[in-house]
PDB file of C-alpha atoms in Angstrom:
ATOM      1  CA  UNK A   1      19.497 -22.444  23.488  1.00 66.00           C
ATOM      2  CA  UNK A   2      22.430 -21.153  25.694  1.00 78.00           C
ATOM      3  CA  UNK A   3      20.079 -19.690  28.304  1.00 86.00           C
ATOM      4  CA  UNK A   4      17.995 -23.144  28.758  1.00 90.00           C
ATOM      5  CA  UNK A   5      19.088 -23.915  31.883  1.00 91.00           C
ATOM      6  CA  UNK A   6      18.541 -20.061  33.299  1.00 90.00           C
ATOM      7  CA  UNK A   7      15.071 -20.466  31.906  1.00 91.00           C
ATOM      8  CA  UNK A   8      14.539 -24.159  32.903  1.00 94.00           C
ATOM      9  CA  UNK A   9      15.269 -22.747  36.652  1.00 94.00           C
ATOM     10  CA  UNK A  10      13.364 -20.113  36.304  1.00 94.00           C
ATOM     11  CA  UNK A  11      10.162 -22.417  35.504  1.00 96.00           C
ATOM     12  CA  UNK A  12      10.840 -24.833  38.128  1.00 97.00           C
ATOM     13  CA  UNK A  13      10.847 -22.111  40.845  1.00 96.00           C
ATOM     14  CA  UNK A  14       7.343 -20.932  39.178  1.00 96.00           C
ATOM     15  CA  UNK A  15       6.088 -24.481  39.484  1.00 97.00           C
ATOM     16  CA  UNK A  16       6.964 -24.970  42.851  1.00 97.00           C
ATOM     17  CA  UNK A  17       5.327 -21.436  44.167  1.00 96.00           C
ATOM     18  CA  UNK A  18       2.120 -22.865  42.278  1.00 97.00           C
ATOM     19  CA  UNK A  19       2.554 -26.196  44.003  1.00 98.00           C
ATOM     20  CA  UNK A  20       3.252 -24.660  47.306  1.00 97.00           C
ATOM     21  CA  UNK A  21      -0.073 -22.703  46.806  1.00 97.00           C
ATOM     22  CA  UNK A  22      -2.684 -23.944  48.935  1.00 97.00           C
ATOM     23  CA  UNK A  23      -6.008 -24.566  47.060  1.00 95.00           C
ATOM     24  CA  UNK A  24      -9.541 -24.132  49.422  1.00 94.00           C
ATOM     25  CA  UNK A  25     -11.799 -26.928  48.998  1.00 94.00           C
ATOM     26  CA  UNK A  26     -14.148 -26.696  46.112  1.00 95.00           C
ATOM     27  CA  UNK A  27     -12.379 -23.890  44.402  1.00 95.00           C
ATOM     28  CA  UNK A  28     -11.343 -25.747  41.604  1.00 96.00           C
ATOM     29  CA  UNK A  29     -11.593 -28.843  40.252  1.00 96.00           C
ATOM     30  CA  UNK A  30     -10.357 -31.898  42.201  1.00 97.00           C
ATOM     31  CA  UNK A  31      -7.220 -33.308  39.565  1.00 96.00           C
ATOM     32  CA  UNK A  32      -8.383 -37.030  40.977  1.00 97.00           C
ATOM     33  CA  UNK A  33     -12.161 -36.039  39.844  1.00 96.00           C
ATOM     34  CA  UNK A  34     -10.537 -35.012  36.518  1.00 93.00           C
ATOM     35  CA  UNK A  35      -8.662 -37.681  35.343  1.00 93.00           C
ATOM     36  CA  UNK A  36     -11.626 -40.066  37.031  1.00 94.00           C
ATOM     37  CA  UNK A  37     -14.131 -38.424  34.331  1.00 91.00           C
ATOM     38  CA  UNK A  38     -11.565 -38.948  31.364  1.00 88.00           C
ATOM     39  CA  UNK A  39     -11.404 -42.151  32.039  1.00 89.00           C
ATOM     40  CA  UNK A  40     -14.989 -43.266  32.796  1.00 90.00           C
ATOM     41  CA  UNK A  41     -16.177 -41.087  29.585  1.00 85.00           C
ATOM     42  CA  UNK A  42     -12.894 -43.366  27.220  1.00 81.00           C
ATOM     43  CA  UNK A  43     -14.259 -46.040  24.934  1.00 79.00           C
ATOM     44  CA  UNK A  44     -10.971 -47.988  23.883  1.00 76.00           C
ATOM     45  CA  UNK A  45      -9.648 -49.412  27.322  1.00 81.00           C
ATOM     46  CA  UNK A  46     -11.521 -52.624  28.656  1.00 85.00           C
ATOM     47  CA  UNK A  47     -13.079 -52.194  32.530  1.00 91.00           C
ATOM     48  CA  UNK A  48     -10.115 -54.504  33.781  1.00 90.00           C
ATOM     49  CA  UNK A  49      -7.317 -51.707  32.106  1.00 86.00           C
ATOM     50  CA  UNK A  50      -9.300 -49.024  34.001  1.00 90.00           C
ATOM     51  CA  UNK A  51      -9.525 -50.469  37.115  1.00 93.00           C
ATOM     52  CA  UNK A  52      -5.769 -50.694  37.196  1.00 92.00           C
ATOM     53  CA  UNK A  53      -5.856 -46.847  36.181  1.00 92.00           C
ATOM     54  CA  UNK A  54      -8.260 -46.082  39.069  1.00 95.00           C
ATOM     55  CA  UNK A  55      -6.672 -47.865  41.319  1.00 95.00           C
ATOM     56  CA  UNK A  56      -3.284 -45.770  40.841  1.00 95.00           C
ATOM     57  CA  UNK A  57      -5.438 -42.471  41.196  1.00 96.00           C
ATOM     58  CA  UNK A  58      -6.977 -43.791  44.346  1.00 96.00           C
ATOM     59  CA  UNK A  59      -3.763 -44.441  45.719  1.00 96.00           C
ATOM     60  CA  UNK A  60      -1.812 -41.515  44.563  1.00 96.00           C
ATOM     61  CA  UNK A  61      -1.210 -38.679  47.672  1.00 96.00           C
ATOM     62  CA  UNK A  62      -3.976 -36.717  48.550  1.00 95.00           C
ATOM     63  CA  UNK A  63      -2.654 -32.778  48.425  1.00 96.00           C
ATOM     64  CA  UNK A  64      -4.472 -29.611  48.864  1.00 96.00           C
ATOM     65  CA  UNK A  65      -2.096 -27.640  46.387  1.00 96.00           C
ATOM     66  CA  UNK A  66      -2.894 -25.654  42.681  1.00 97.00           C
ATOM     67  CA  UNK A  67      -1.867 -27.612  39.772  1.00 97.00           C
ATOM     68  CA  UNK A  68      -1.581 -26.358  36.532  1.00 96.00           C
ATOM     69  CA  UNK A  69      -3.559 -29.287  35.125  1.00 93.00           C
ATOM     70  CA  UNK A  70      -0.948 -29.057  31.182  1.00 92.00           C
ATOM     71  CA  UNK A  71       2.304 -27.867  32.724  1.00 94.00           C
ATOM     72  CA  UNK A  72       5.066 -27.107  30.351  1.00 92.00           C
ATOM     73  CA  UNK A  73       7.438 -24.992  29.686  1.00 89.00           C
ATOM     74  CA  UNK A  74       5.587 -24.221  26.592  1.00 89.00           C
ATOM     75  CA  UNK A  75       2.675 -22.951  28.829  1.00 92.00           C
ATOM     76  CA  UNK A  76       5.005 -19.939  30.465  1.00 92.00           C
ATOM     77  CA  UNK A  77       5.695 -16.729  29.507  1.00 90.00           C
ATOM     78  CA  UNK A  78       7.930 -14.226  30.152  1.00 87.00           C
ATOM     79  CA  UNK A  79       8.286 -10.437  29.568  1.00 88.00           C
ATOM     80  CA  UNK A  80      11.744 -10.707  29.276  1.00 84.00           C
ATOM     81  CA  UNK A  81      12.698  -9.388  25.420  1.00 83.00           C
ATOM     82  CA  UNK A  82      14.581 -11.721  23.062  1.00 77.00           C
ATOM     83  CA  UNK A  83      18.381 -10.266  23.176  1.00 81.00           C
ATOM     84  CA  UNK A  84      17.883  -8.978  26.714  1.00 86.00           C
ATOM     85  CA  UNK A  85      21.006  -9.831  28.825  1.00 85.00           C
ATOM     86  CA  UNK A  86      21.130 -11.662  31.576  1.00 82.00           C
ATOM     87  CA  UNK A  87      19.374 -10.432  34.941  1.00 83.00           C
ATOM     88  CA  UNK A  88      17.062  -7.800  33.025  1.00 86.00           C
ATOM     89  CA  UNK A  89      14.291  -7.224  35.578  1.00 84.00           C
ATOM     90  CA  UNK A  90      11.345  -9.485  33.673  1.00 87.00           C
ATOM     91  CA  UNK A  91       7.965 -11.563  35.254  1.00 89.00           C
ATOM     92  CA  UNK A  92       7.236 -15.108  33.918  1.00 90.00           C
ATOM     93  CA  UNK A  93       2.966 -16.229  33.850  1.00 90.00           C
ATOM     94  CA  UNK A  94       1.384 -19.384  33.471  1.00 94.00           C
ATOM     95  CA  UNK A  95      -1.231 -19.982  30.459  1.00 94.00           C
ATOM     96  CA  UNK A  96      -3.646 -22.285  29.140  1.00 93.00           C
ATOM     97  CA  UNK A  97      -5.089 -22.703  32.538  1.00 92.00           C
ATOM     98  CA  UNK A  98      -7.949 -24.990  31.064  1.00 90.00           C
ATOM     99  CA  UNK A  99      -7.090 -27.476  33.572  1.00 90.00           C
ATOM    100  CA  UNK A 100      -6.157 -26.066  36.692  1.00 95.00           C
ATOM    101  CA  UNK A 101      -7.017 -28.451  39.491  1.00 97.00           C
ATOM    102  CA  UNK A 102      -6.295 -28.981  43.304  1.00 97.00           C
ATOM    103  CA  UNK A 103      -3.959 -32.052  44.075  1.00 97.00           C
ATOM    104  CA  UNK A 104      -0.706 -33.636  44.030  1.00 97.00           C
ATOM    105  CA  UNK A 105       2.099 -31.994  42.532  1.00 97.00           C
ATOM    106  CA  UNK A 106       3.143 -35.183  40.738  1.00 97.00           C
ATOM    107  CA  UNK A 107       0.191 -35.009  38.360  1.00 96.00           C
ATOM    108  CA  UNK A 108       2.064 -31.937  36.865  1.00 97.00           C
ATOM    109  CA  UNK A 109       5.293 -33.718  36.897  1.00 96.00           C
ATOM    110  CA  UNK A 110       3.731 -36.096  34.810  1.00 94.00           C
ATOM    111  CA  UNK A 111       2.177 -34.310  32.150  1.00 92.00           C
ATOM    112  CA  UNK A 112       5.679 -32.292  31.907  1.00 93.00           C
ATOM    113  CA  UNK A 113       7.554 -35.641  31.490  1.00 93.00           C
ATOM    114  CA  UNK A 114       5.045 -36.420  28.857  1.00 88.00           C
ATOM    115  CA  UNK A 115       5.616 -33.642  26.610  1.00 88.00           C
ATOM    116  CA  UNK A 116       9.230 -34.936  26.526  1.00 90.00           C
ATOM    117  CA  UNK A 117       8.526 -38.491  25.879  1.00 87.00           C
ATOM    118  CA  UNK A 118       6.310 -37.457  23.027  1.00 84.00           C
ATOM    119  CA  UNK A 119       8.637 -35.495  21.815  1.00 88.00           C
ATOM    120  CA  UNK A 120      11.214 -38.055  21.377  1.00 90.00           C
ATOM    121  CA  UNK A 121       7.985 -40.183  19.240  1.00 86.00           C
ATOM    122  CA  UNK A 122       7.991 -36.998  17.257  1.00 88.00           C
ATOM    123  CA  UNK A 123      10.648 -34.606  17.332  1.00 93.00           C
ATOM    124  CA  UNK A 124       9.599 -32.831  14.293  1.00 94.00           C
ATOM    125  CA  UNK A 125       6.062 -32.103  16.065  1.00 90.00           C
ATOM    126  CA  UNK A 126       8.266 -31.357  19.360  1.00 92.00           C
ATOM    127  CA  UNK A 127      10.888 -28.586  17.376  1.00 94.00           C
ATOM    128  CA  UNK A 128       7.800 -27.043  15.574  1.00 93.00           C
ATOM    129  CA  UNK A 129       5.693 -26.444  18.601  1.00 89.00           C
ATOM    130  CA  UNK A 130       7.938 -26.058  21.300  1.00 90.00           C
ATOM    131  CA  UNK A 131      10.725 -24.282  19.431  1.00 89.00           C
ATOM    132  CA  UNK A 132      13.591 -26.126  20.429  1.00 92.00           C
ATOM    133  CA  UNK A 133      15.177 -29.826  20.174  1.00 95.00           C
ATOM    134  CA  UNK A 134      14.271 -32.386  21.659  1.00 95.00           C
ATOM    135  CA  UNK A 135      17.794 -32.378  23.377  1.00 95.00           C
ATOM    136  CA  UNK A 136      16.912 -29.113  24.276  1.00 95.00           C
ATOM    137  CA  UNK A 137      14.097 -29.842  25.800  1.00 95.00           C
ATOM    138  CA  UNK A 138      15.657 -33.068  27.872  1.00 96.00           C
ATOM    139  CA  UNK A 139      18.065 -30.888  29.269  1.00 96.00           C
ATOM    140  CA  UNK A 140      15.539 -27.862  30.380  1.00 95.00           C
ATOM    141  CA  UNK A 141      13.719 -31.049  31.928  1.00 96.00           C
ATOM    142  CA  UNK A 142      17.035 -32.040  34.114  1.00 97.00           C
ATOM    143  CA  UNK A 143      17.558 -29.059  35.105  1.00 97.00           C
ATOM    144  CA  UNK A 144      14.342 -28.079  36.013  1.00 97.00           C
ATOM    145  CA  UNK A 145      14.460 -31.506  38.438  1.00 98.00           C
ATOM    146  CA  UNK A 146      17.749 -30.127  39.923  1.00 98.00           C
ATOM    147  CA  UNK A 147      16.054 -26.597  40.282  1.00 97.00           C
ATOM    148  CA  UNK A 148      12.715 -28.089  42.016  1.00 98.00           C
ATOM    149  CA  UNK A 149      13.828 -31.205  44.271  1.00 97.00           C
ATOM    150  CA  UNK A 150      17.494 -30.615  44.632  1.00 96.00           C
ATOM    151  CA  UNK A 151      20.697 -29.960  42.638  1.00 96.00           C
ATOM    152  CA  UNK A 152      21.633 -33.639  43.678  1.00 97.00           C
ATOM    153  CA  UNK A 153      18.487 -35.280  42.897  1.00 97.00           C
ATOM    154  CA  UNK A 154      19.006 -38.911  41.257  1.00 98.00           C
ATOM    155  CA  UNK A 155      17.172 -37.676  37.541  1.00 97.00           C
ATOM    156  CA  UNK A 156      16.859 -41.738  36.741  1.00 96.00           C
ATOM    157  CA  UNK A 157      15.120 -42.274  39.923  1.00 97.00           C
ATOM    158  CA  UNK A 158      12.511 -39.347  39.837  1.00 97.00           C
ATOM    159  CA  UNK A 159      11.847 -40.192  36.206  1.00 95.00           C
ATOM    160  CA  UNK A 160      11.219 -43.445  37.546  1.00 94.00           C
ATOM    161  CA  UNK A 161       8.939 -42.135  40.229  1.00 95.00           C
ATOM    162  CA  UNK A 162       6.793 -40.299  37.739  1.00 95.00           C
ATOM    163  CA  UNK A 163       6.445 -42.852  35.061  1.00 93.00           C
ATOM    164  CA  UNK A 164       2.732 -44.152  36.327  1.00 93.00           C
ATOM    165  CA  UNK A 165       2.256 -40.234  36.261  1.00 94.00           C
ATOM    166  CA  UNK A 166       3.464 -40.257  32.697  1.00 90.00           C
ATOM    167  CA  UNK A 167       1.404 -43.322  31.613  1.00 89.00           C
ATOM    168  CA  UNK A 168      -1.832 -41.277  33.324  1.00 89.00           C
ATOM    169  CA  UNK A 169      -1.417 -38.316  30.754  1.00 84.00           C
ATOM    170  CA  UNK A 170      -1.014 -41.207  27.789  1.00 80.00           C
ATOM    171  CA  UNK A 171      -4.256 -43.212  29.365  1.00 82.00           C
ATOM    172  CA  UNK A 172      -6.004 -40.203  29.944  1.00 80.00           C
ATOM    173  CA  UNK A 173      -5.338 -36.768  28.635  1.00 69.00           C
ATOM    174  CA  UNK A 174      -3.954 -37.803  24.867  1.00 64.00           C
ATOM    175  CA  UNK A 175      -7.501 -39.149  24.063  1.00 63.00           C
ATOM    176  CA  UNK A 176      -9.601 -36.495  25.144  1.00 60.00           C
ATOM    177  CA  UNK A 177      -7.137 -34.091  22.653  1.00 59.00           C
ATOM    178  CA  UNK A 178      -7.855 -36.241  19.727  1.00 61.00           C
ATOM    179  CA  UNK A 179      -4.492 -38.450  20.110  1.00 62.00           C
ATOM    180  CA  UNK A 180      -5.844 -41.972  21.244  1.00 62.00           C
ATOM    181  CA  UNK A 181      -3.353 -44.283  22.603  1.00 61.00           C
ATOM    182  CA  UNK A 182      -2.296 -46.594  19.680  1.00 64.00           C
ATOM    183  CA  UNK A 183      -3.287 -50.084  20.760  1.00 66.00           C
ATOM    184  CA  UNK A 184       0.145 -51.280  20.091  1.00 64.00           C
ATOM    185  CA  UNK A 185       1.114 -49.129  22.603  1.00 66.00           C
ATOM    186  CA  UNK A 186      -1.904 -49.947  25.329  1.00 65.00           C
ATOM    187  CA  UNK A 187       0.444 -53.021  27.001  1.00 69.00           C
ATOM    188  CA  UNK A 188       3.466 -51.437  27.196  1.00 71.00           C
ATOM    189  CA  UNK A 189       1.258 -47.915  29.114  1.00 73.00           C
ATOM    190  CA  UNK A 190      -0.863 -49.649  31.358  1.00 69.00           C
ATOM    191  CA  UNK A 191       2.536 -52.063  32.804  1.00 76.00           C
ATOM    192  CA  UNK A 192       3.658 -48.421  33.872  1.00 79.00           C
ATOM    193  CA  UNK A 193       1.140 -48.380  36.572  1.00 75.00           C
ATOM    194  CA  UNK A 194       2.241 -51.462  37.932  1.00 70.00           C
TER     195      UNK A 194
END
């Protein structure tokens, strides 16, 4: 806990080598193509709630970078030991690379803000699998923003920004792991895109 914004730093300059990567053409999966097939193969969400989902990946920026395709900071690790002090020579790695795509950095962006915002549904779920609170976790997320955009960066404004990139992990990615959106819920997600 005292070291979270050391390690939320550390991430975010991680991330932003991977999204700084370029990624040839038909070397991995395109993350457009990706959340396209989620969404044609879902059963819950009418054809006039997906068209507002495709139109937002049509229209989101084209980018030849890697993505991680589930990035986290619960998807990193480090060789750095528990106890070791600060600025012990250590490497950090990406996992769970089930998803790695080619495409726009956002995507990532939004599947991290998700893991937050599901963690404040459910912070005994969030302190059990990502070992931390979820107060924690908010403020590895701020300072990761600071870390990757700039140490000025307007937080509310970028979490604004990403929110359609939040609702496309909740449309999307949440059904296909079991967790269908609850339909109480399906208004509230799909006004994100707008």
């Amino acid at each position: 806990p005292e070291r979270v914004e050391e390690y939320s730093r550390e991430f975010a300059r991680l991330c932003k080598r991977l999204h700084n990567t370029e990624c040839p053409k038909g070397m991995f999966p395109e993350a457009k193509d990706q959340f396209r097939t989620l969404l044609k193969a879902d059963k819950v969400f009418s054809e006039s709630e997906k068209k507002v989902v495709y139109d937002f990946i049509e229209n989101a920026p084209d980018c030849t970078t890697a993505l991680h395709g589930d990035m986290h900071f619960g998807n990193a690790l480090t060789t750095l030991p528990l106890g070791a002090p600060k600025n012990t020579p250590h490497d950090v790695f990406f996992i769970d690379l089930g998803y790695f795509a080619r495409g726009c950095p956002l995507f990532d962006m939004g599947m991290m803000m998700g893991i937050l915002s599901f963690g404040e549904a459910f912070p005994d779920f969030f302190e059990e699998n990502y070992h931390c609170t979820v107060a924690q976790g908010r403020e590895f997320w701020h300072s990761f923003l600071r870390e990757y955009f700039n140490p000025d960066i307007d937080i509310a404004a970028k979490e604004k920004e990403l929110i359609p990139y939040l609702a496309l992990r909740q449309v999307c990615v949440e059904p296909m792991m079991g967790k269908p959106l609850p339909e109480e819920d399906c208004g509230a997600t799909f006004a994100m895109f707008r």
